[in-house]
PDB file of C-alpha atoms in Angstrom:
ATOM      1  CA  UNK A 472    -115.669  39.607-108.086  1.00  0.00           C
ATOM      2  CA  UNK A 473    -112.011  40.698-107.565  1.00  0.00           C
ATOM      3  CA  UNK A 474    -112.034  38.048-104.824  1.00  0.00           C
ATOM      4  CA  UNK A 475    -112.946  35.111-106.833  1.00  0.00           C
ATOM      5  CA  UNK A 476    -110.783  35.817-109.212  1.00  0.00           C
ATOM      6  CA  UNK A 477    -108.029  35.628-107.023  1.00  0.00           C
ATOM      7  CA  UNK A 478    -109.575  31.957-105.050  1.00  0.00           C
ATOM      8  CA  UNK A 479    -109.300  30.820-108.660  1.00  0.00           C
ATOM      9  CA  UNK A 480    -105.651  31.825-109.809  1.00  0.00           C
ATOM     10  CA  UNK A 481    -104.906  30.565-106.486  1.00  0.00           C
ATOM     11  CA  UNK A 482    -106.892  27.028-106.483  1.00  0.00           C
ATOM     12  CA  UNK A 483    -105.305  26.827-110.258  1.00  0.00           C
ATOM     13  CA  UNK A 484    -102.026  26.802-108.654  1.00  0.00           C
ATOM     14  CA  UNK A 485    -102.345  24.726-105.984  1.00  0.00           C
ATOM     15  CA  UNK A 486    -103.855  21.985-108.103  1.00  0.00           C
ATOM     16  CA  UNK A 487    -100.715  22.437-110.395  1.00  0.00           C
ATOM     17  CA  UNK A 488     -97.995  22.261-107.451  1.00  0.00           C
ATOM     18  CA  UNK A 489    -100.047  19.478-106.551  1.00  0.00           C
ATOM     19  CA  UNK A 490     -99.969  17.850-110.030  1.00  0.00           C
ATOM     20  CA  UNK A 491     -96.214  18.690-110.375  1.00  0.00           C
ATOM     21  CA  UNK A 492     -95.359  16.864-106.896  1.00  0.00           C
ATOM     22  CA  UNK A 493     -97.487  14.138-107.759  1.00  0.00           C
ATOM     23  CA  UNK A 494     -95.759  12.953-111.257  1.00  0.00           C
ATOM     24  CA  UNK A 495     -92.138  13.679-109.486  1.00  0.00           C
ATOM     25  CA  UNK A 496     -92.635  11.293-106.868  1.00  0.00           C
ATOM     26  CA  UNK A 497     -94.320   8.818-108.941  1.00  0.00           C
ATOM     27  CA  UNK A 498     -91.679   8.973-110.970  1.00  0.00           C
ATOM     28  CA  UNK A 499     -88.692   8.806-108.480  1.00  0.00           C
ATOM     29  CA  UNK A 500     -90.760   6.291-106.930  1.00  0.00           C
ATOM     30  CA  UNK A 501     -90.618   3.828-110.111  1.00  0.00           C
ATOM     31  CA  UNK A 502     -87.229   4.756-111.295  1.00  0.00           C
ATOM     32  CA  UNK A 503     -84.875   4.947-108.391  1.00  0.00           C
ATOM     33  CA  UNK A 504     -86.859   3.195-105.317  1.00  0.00           C
ATOM     34  CA  UNK A 505     -86.258   6.683-104.233  1.00  0.00           C
ATOM     35  CA  UNK A 506     -89.352   8.513-101.168  1.00  0.00           C
ATOM     36  CA  UNK A 507     -88.919  11.949-102.178  1.00  0.00           C
ATOM     37  CA  UNK A 508     -89.617  13.074 -98.794  1.00  0.00           C
ATOM     38  CA  UNK A 509     -87.113  11.001 -97.707  1.00  0.00           C
ATOM     39  CA  UNK A 510     -84.711  12.868-100.066  1.00  0.00           C
ATOM     40  CA  UNK A 511     -86.127  16.351 -99.301  1.00  0.00           C
ATOM     41  CA  UNK A 512     -85.055  15.999 -95.807  1.00  0.00           C
ATOM     42  CA  UNK A 513     -81.383  13.984 -96.307  1.00  0.00           C
ATOM     43  CA  UNK A 514     -78.527  15.213 -94.904  1.00  0.00           C
ATOM     44  CA  UNK A 515     -75.943  16.173 -97.920  1.00  0.00           C
ATOM     45  CA  UNK A 516     -73.944  13.456 -98.397  1.00  0.00           C
ATOM     46  CA  UNK A 517     -76.682  11.589 -98.518  1.00  0.00           C
ATOM     47  CA  UNK A 518     -78.376  13.761-100.859  1.00  0.00           C
ATOM     48  CA  UNK A 519     -74.991  13.882-102.826  1.00  0.00           C
ATOM     49  CA  UNK A 520     -75.316  10.524-103.548  1.00  0.00           C
ATOM     50  CA  UNK A 521     -78.868  10.520-104.826  1.00  0.00           C
ATOM     51  CA  UNK A 522     -78.653  12.878-107.024  1.00  0.00           C
ATOM     52  CA  UNK A 523     -75.810  10.888-108.813  1.00  0.00           C
ATOM     53  CA  UNK A 524     -77.850   7.675-108.891  1.00  0.00           C
ATOM     54  CA  UNK A 525     -80.791  10.757-110.428  1.00  0.00           C
ATOM     55  CA  UNK A 526     -78.642  11.639-112.748  1.00  0.00           C
ATOM     56  CA  UNK A 527     -77.780   8.157-113.741  1.00  0.00           C
ATOM     57  CA  UNK A 528     -81.992   7.669-114.095  1.00  0.00           C
ATOM     58  CA  UNK A 529     -81.763  10.481-115.869  1.00  0.00           C
ATOM     59  CA  UNK A 530     -79.264   9.307-118.093  1.00  0.00           C
ATOM     60  CA  UNK A 531     -80.874   6.327-119.098  1.00  0.00           C
ATOM     61  CA  UNK A 532     -83.971   7.487-119.848  1.00  0.00           C
ATOM     62  CA  UNK A 533     -82.542   9.798-122.295  1.00  0.00           C
ATOM     63  CA  UNK A 534     -80.670   6.644-123.845  1.00  0.00           C
ATOM     64  CA  UNK A 535     -84.229   5.271-124.170  1.00  0.00           C
ATOM     65  CA  UNK A 536     -85.448   8.125-125.397  1.00  0.00           C
ATOM     66  CA  UNK A 537     -82.502   8.445-128.195  1.00  0.00           C
ATOM     67  CA  UNK A 538     -83.270   4.579-129.465  1.00  0.00           C
ATOM     68  CA  UNK A 539     -86.862   5.163-129.234  1.00  0.00           C
ATOM     69  CA  UNK A 540     -87.680   2.307-127.321  1.00  0.00           C
ATOM     70  CA  UNK A 541     -90.629   1.467-126.611  1.00  0.00           C
ATOM     71  CA  UNK A 542     -91.156   2.263-122.920  1.00  0.00           C
ATOM     72  CA  UNK A 543     -89.330   5.556-123.249  1.00  0.00           C
ATOM     73  CA  UNK A 544     -92.020   8.376-121.274  1.00  0.00           C
ATOM     74  CA  UNK A 545     -91.281  11.866-122.353  1.00  0.00           C
ATOM     75  CA  UNK A 546     -93.449  12.742-119.014  1.00  0.00           C
ATOM     76  CA  UNK A 547     -91.234  10.624-116.547  1.00  0.00           C
ATOM     77  CA  UNK A 548     -87.942  12.544-117.936  1.00  0.00           C
ATOM     78  CA  UNK A 549     -89.104  15.753-117.510  1.00  0.00           C
ATOM     79  CA  UNK A 550     -90.969  14.380-114.047  1.00  0.00           C
ATOM     80  CA  UNK A 551     -86.770  13.089-113.016  1.00  0.00           C
ATOM     81  CA  UNK A 552     -85.150  16.572-113.847  1.00  0.00           C
ATOM     82  CA  UNK A 553     -87.614  18.533-112.063  1.00  0.00           C
ATOM     83  CA  UNK A 554     -86.935  15.955-109.222  1.00  0.00           C
ATOM     84  CA  UNK A 555     -83.733  17.066-109.551  1.00  0.00           C
ATOM     85  CA  UNK A 556     -83.627  19.993-110.045  1.00  0.00           C
ATOM     86  CA  UNK A 557     -85.901  20.090-106.667  1.00  0.00           C
ATOM     87  CA  UNK A 558     -82.859  18.419-104.499  1.00  0.00           C
ATOM     88  CA  UNK A 559     -80.590  20.605-106.420  1.00  0.00           C
ATOM     89  CA  UNK A 560     -81.838  23.464-104.674  1.00  0.00           C
ATOM     90  CA  UNK A 561     -80.937  22.641-101.443  1.00  0.00           C
ATOM     91  CA  UNK A 562     -76.974  22.742-103.294  1.00  0.00           C
ATOM     92  CA  UNK A 563     -77.234  25.831-105.161  1.00  0.00           C
ATOM     93  CA  UNK A 564     -73.591  25.756-105.247  1.00  0.00           C
ATOM     94  CA  UNK A 565     -72.754  22.369-107.254  1.00  0.00           C
ATOM     95  CA  UNK A 566     -72.584  22.400-110.691  1.00  0.00           C
ATOM     96  CA  UNK A 567     -75.689  22.440-113.796  1.00  0.00           C
ATOM     97  CA  UNK A 568     -74.943  18.442-114.278  1.00  0.00           C
ATOM     98  CA  UNK A 569     -73.359  16.396-111.618  1.00  0.00           C
ATOM     99  CA  UNK A 570     -71.231  14.089-114.373  1.00  0.00           C
ATOM    100  CA  UNK A 571     -69.297  11.045-112.885  1.00  0.00           C
ATOM    101  CA  UNK A 572     -67.619  10.464-116.445  1.00  0.00           C
ATOM    102  CA  UNK A 573     -66.835  12.739-119.420  1.00  0.00           C
ATOM    103  CA  UNK A 574     -68.756  12.349-121.885  1.00  0.00           C
ATOM    104  CA  UNK A 575     -66.920  11.702-125.198  1.00  0.00           C
ATOM    105  CA  UNK A 576     -68.525  12.319-128.761  1.00  0.00           C
ATOM    106  CA  UNK A 577     -66.501  10.463-131.794  1.00  0.00           C
ATOM    107  CA  UNK A 578     -65.340  12.861-134.211  1.00  0.00           C
ATOM    108  CA  UNK A 579     -66.676  13.230-137.245  1.00  0.00           C
ATOM    109  CA  UNK A 580     -65.113  12.707-140.542  1.00  0.00           C
ATOM    110  CA  UNK A 581     -65.410  13.920-143.688  1.00  0.00           C
ATOM    111  CA  UNK A 582     -64.983  11.360-145.547  1.00  0.00           C
ATOM    112  CA  UNK A 583     -67.059   8.311-147.318  1.00  0.00           C
ATOM    113  CA  UNK A 584     -66.385   5.074-146.304  1.00  0.00           C
ATOM    114  CA  UNK A 585     -63.718   3.303-148.563  1.00  0.00           C
ATOM    115  CA  UNK A 586     -66.711   0.986-150.588  1.00  0.00           C
ATOM    116  CA  UNK A 587     -68.908   4.166-150.928  1.00  0.00           C
ATOM    117  CA  UNK A 588     -70.338   4.853-154.285  1.00  0.00           C
ATOM    118  CA  UNK A 589     -69.304   8.145-155.795  1.00  0.00           C
TER     119      UNK A 589
END
C-alpha cells in the first residue's frame, strides 16, 4: 500500500511539473516569440538579453492588469514570472529585478485641487 501512495504522489508531482512547463512555454511563445528550450540552452549574453525582453513583457502584462484591460490574463502573468525565475536560476548573482530604467512615482500632495469643494 505504501508503494501505491508513493507512486500516486510521484505521478501527481510529474503531472504538475508538466502542466507548469507547458503553461510557461505557451506564455513565452505567445508574448515574446521565444522558444523556452532555446532560452534555457542559450549562452549567458543572449540569456541576459532575453531576460530584459521578458522583463518588459511582464511589465506590459502588469500594466494591462492595473488598467483592467480586457486582454489581461493572470495565468499568463504568473507563467511569465515563473519563466523569468527559471531563467534567472542560471544567474543566481543577478538582482531580483532587472530594470532598464528606475521607476519614478509622483509624490502625493496633501492639498486638495484648486476647485474642490470644502
